[in-house]
Coordinates of N, CA and C in Angstrom, one line a residue:
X1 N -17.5 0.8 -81.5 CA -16.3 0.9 -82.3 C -16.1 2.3 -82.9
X2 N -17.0 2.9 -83.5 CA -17.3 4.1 -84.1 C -16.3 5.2 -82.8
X3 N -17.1 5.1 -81.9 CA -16.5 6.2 -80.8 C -14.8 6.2 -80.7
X4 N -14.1 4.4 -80.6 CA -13.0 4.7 -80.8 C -11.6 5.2 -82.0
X5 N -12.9 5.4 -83.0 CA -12.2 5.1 -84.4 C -12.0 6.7 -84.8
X6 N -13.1 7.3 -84.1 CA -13.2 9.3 -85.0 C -13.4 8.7 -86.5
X7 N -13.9 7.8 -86.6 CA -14.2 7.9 -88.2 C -15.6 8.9 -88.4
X8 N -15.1 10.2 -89.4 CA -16.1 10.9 -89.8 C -17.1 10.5 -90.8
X9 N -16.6 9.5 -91.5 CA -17.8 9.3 -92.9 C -18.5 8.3 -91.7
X10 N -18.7 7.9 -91.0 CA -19.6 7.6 -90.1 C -20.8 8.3 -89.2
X11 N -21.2 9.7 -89.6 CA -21.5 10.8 -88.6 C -22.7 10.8 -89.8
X12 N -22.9 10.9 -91.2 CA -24.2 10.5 -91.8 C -25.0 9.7 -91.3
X13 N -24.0 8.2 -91.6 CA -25.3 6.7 -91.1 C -25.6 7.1 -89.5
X14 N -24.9 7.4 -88.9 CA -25.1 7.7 -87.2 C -26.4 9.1 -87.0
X15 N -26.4 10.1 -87.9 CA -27.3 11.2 -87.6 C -28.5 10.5 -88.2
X16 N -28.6 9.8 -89.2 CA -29.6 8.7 -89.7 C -30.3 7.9 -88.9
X17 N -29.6 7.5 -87.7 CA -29.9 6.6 -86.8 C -30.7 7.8 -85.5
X18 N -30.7 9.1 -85.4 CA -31.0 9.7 -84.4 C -32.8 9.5 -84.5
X19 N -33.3 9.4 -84.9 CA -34.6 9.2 -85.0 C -35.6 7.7 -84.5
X20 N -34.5 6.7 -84.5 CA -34.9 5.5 -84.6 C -35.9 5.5 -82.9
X21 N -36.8 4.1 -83.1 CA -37.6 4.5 -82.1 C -37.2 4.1 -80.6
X22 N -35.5 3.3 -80.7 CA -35.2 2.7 -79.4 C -34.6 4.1 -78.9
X23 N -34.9 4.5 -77.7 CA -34.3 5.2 -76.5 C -32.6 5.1 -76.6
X24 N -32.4 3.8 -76.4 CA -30.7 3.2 -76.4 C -30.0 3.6 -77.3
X25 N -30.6 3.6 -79.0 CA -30.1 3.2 -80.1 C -30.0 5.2 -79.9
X26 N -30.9 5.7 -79.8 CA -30.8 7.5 -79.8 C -29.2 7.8 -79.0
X27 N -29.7 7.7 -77.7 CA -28.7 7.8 -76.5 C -27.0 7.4 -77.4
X28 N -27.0 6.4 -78.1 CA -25.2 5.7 -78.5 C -25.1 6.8 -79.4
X29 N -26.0 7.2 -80.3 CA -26.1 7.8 -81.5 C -25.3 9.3 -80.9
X30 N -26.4 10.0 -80.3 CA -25.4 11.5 -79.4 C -24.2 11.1 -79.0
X31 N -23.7 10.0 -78.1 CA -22.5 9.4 -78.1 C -21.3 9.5 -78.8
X32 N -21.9 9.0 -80.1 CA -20.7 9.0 -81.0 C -20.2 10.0 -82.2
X33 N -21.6 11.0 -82.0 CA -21.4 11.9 -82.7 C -20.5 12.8 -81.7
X34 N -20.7 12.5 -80.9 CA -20.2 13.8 -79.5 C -18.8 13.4 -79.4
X35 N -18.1 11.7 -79.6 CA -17.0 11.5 -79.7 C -16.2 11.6 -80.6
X36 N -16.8 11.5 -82.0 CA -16.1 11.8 -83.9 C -16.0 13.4 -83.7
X37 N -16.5 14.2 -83.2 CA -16.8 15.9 -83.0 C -17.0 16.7 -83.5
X38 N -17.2 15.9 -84.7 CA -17.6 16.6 -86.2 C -18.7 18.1 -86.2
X39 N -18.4 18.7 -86.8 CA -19.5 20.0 -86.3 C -20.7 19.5 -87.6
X40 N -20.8 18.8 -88.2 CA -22.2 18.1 -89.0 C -23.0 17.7 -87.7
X41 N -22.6 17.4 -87.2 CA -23.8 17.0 -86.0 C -24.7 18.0 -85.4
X42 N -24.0 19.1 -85.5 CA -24.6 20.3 -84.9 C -26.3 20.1 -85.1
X43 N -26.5 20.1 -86.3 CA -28.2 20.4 -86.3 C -28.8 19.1 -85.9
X44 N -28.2 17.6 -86.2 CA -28.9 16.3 -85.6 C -29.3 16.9 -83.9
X45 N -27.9 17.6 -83.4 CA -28.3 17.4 -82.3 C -28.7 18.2 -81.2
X46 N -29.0 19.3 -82.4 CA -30.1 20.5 -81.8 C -31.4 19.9 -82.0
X47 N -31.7 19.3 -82.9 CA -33.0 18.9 -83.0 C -33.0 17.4 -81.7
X48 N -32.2 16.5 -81.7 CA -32.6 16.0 -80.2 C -33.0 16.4 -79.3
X49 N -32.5 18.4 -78.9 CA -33.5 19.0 -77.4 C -34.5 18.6 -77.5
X50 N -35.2 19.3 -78.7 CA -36.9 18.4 -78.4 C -37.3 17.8 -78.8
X51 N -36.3 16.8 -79.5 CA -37.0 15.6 -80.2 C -38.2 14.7 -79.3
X52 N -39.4 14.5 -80.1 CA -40.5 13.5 -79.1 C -40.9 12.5 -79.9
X53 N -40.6 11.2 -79.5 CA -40.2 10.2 -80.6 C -42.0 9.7 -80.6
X54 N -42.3 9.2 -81.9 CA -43.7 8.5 -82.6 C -43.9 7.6 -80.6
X55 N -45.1 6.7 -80.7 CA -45.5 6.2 -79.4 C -45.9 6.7 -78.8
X56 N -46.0 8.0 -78.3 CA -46.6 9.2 -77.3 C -47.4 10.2 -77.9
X57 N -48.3 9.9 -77.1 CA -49.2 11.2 -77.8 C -49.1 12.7 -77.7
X58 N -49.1 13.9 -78.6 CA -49.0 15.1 -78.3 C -48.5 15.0 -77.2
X59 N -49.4 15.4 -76.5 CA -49.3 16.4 -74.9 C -48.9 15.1 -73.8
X60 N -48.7 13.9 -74.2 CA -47.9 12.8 -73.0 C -46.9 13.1 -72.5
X61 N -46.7 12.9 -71.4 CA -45.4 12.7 -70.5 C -44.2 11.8 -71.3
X62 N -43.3 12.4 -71.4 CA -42.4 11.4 -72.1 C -41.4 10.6 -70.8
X63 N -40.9 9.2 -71.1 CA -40.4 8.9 -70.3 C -39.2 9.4 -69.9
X64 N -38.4 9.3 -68.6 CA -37.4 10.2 -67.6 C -36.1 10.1 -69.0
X65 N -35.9 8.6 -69.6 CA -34.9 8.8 -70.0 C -34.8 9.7 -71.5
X66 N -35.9 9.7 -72.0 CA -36.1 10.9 -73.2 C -35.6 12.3 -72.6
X67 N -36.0 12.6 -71.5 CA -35.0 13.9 -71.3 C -33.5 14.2 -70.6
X68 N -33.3 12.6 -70.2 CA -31.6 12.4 -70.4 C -30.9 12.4 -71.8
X69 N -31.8 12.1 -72.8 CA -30.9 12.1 -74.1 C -30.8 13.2 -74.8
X70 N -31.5 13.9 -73.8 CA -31.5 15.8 -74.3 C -31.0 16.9 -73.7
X71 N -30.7 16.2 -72.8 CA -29.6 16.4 -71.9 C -28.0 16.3 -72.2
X72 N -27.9 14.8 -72.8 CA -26.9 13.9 -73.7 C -26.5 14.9 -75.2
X73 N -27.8 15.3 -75.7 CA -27.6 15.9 -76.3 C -26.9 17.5 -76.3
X74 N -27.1 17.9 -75.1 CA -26.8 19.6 -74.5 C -25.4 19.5 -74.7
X75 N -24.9 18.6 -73.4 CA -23.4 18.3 -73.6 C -23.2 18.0 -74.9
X76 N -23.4 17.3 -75.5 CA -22.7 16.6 -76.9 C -22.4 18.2 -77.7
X77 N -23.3 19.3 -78.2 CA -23.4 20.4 -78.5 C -22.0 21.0 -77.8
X78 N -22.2 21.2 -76.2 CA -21.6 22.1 -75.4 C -19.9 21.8 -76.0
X79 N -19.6 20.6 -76.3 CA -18.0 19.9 -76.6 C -17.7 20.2 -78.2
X80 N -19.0 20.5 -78.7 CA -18.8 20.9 -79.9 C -19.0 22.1 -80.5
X81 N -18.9 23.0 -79.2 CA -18.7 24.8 -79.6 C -19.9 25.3 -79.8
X82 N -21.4 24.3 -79.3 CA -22.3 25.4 -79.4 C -23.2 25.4 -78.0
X83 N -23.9 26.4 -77.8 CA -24.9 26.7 -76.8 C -26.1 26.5 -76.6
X84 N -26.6 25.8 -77.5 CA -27.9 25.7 -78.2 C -28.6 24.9 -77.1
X85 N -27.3 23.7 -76.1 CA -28.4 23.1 -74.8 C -28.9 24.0 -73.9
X86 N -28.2 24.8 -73.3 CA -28.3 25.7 -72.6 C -29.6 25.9 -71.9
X87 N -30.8 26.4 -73.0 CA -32.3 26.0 -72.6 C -32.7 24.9 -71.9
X88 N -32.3 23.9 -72.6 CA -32.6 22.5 -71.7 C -32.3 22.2 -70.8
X89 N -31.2 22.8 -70.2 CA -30.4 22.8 -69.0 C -31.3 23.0 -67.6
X90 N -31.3 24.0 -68.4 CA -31.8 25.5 -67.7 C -33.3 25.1 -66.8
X91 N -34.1 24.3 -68.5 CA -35.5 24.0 -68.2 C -35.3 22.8 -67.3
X92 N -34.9 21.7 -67.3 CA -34.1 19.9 -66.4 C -33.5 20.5 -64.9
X93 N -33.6 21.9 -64.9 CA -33.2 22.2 -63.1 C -34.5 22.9 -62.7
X94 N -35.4 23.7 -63.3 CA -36.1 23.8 -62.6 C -37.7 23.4 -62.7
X95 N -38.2 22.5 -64.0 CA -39.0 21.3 -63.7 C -38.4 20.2 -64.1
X96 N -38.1 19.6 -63.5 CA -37.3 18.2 -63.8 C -38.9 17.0 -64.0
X97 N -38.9 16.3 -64.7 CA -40.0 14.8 -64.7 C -39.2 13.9 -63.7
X98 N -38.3 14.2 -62.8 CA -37.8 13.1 -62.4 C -36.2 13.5 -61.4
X99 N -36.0 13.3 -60.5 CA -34.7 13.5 -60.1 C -33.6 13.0 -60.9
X100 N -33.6 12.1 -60.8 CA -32.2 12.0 -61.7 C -32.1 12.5 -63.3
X101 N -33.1 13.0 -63.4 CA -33.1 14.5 -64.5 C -32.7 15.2 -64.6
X102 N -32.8 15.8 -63.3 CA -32.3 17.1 -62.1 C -31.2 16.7 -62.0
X103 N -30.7 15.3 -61.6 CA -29.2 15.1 -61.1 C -28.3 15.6 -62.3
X104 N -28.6 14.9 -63.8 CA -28.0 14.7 -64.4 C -28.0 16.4 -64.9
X105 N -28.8 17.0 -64.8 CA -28.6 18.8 -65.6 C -28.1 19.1 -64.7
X106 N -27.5 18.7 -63.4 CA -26.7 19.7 -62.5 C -25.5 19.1 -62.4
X107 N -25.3 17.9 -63.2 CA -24.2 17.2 -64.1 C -23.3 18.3 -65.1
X108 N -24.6 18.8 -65.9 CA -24.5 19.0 -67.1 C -23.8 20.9 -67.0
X109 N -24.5 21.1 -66.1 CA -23.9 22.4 -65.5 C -22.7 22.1 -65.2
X110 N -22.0 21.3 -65.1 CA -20.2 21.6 -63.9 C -19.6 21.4 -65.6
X111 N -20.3 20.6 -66.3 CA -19.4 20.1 -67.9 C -19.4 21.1 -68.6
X112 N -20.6 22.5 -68.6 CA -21.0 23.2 -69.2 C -20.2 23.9 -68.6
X113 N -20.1 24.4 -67.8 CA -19.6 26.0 -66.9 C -20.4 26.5 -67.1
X114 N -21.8 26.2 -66.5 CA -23.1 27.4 -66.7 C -22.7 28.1 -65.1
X115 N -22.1 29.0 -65.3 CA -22.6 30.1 -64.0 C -24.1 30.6 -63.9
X116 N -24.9 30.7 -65.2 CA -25.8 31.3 -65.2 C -26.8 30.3 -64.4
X117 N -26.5 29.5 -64.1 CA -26.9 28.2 -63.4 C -27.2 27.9 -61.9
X118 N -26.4 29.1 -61.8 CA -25.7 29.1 -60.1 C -27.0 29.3 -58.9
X119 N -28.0 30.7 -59.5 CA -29.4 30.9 -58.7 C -30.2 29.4 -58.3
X120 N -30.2 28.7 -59.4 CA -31.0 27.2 -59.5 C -30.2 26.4 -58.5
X121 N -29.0 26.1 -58.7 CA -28.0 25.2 -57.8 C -28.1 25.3 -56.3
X122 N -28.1 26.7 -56.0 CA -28.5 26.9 -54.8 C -29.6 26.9 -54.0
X123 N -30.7 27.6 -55.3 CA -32.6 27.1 -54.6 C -32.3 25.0 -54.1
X124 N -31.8 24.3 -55.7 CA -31.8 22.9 -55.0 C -31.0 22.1 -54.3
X125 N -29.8 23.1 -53.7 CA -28.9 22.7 -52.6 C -29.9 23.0 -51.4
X126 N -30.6 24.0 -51.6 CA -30.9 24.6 -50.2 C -32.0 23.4 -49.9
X127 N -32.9 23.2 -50.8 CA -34.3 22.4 -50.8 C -34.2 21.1 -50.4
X128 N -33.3 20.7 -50.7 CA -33.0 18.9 -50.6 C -32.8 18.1 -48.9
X129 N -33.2 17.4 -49.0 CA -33.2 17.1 -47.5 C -32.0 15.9 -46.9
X130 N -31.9 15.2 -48.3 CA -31.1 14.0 -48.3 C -30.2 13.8 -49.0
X131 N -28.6 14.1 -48.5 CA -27.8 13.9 -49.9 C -27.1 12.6 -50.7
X132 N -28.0 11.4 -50.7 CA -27.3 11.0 -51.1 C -26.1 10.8 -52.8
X133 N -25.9 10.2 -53.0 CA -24.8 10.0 -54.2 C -25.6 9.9 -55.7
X134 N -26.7 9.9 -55.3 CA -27.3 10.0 -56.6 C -28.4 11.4 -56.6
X135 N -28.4 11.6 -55.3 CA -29.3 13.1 -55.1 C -29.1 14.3 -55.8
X136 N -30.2 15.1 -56.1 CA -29.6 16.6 -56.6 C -29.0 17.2 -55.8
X137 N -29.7 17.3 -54.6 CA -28.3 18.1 -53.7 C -27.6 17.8 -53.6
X138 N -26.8 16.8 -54.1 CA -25.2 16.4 -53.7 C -24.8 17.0 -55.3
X139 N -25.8 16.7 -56.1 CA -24.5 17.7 -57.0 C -25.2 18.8 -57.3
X140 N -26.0 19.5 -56.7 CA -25.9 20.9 -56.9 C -24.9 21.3 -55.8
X141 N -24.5 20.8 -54.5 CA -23.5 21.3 -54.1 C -22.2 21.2 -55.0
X142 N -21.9 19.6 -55.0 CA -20.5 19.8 -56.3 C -20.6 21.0 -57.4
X143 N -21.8 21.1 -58.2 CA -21.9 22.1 -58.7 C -21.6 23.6 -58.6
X144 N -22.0 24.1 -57.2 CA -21.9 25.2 -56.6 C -20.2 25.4 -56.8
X145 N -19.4 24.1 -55.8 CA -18.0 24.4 -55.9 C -17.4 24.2 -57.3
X146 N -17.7 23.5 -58.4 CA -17.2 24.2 -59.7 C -17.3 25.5 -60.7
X147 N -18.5 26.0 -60.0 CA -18.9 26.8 -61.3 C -19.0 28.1 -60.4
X148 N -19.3 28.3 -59.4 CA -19.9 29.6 -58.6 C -18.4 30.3 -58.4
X149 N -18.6 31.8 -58.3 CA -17.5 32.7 -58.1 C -18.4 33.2 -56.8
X150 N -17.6 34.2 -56.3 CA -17.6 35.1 -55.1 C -18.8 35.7 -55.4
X151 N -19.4 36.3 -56.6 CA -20.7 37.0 -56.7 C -21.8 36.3 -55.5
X152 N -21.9 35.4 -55.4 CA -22.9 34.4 -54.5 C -22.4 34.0 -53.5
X153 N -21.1 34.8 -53.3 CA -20.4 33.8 -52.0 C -21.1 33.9 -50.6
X154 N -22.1 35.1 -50.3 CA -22.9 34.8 -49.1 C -24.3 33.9 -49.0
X155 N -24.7 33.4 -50.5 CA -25.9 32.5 -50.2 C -25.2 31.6 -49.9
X156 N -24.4 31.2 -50.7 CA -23.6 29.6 -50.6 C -23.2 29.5 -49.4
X157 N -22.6 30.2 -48.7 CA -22.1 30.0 -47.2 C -23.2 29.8 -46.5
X158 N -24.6 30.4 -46.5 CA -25.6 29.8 -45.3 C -26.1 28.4 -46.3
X159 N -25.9 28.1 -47.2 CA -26.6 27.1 -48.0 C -25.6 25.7 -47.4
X160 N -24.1 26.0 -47.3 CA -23.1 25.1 -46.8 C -23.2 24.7 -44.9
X161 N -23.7 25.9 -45.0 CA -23.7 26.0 -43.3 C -24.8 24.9 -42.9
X162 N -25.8 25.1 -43.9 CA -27.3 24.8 -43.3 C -27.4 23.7 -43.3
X163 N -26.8 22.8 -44.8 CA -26.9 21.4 -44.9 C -25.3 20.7 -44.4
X164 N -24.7 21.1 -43.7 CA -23.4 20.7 -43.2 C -24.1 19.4 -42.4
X165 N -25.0 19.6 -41.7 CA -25.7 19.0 -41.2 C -26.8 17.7 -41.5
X166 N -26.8 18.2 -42.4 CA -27.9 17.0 -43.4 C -27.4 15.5 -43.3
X167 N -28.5 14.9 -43.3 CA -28.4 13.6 -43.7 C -27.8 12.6 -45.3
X168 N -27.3 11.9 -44.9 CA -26.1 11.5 -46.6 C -24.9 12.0 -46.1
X169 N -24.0 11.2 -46.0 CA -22.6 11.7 -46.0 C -21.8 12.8 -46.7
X170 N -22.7 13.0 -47.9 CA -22.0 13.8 -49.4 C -22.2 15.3 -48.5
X171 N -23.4 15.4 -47.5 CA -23.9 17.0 -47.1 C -22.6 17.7 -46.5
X172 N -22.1 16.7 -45.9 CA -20.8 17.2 -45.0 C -19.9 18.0 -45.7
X173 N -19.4 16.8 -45.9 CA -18.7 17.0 -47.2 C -18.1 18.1 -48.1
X174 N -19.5 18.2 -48.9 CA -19.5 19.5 -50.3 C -19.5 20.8 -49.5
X175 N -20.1 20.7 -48.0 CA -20.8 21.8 -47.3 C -19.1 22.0 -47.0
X176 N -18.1 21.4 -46.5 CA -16.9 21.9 -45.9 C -16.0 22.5 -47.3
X177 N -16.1 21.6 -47.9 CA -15.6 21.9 -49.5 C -16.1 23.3 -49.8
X178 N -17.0 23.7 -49.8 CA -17.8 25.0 -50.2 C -17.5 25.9 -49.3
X179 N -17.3 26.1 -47.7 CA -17.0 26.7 -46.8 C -15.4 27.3 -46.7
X180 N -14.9 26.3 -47.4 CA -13.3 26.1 -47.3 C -12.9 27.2 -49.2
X181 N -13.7 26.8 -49.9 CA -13.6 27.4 -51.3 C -14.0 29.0 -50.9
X182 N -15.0 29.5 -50.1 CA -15.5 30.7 -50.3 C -15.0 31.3 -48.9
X183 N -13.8 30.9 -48.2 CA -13.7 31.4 -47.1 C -14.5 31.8 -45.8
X184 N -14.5 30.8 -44.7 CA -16.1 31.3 -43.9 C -15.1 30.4 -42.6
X185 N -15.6 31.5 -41.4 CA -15.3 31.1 -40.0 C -15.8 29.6 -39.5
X186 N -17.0 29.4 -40.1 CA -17.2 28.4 -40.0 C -17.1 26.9 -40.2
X187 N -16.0 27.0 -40.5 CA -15.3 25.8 -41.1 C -14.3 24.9 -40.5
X188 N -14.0 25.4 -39.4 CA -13.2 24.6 -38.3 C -15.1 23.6 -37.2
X189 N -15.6 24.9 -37.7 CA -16.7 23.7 -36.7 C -17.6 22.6 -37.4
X190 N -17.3 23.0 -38.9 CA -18.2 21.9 -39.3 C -17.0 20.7 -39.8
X191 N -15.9 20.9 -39.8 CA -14.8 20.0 -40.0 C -14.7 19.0 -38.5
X192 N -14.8 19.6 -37.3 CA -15.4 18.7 -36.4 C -16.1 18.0 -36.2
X193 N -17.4 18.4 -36.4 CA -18.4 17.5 -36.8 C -18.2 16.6 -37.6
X194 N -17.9 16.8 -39.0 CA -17.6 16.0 -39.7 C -16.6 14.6 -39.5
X195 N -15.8 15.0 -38.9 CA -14.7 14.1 -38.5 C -15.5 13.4 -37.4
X196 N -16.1 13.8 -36.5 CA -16.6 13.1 -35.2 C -17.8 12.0 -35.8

């Protein structure tokens, strides 16, 4: 209800609530602060990057979705004028605890406009073997075609070229999408394929 209301005297009891020990109850909390857009939130939700909630010891692995909600949190920041995820991002593409870690920061890149992003996008467009719909390589290619300029336009062309062919429907696809965005000869023959 909070999310649809933008009630601000709600962004206290809600950054109150960022600590709590359920995962879910964290996750709604970035939510609604990210939807009211109050800039009070700012520090709740700079301190979510690395928040590590009681139940884990020091140096434990935290579970995959603790670093989706720091993630959650990057974005929530990024809509609210600050940079402060950026690190997190940065760190969720190149060790991820988990792919859909990785899916989600190369999410978080196209919402962000991290160009600075673009080197990483392409190492795990190139790397991936299978694209499906929940794969990183399917959206570090989407990624690639949102955020990348011409600076990179020759890695990305052999990166489109290479997985045009890949397994997952999505390879085709982003690979003709990318070929077709950065201009490349090769694009009538992977539109064939594609279609056939």
């Amino acid at each position: 209800q909070l999310v649809f209301t933008h009630d601000e005297t709600a962004v206290e009891p809600v950054i109150g609530v960022m600590r709590d020990e359920s995962r879910l109850v964290r996750r709604c909390a970035i939510a609604v602060l990210e939807r009211i857009g109050s800039k009070k939130a700012i520090p709740a939700l700079t301190e979510a990057l690395t928040y590590h909630p009681g139940g884990y010891g020091k140096n434990a692995p935290l579970r995959y979705e603790e670093y989706c909600n720091r993630l959650a949190a990057a974005m929530a920041l990024h809509r609210l004028g600050s940079d402060a995820g950026k690190g997190v991002v940065m760190e969720m593409l190149k060790n991820p605890p988990h792919k859909s870690v990785q899916s989600m920061a190369l999410k978080a890149v196209i919402v962000m406009d991290m160009k600075e992003a673009v080197p990483e996008c392409i190492r795990i467009a190139r790397g991936w073997k299978y694209f499906g719909e929940d794969s990183p390589g399917f959206f570090a290619l989407r990624a690639l075609w949102h955020v990348a300029d011409n600076t990179y336009r020759d890695e990305i062309v052999k990166v489109a070229r290479k997985q045009s062919g890949a397994l997952g429907m999505h390879a085709p696809i982003w690979s003709l999408a990318l070929l077709v965005k950065f201009g490349d000869e090769d694009v009538a023959d992977v539109f064939k394929k594609s279609i056939s």
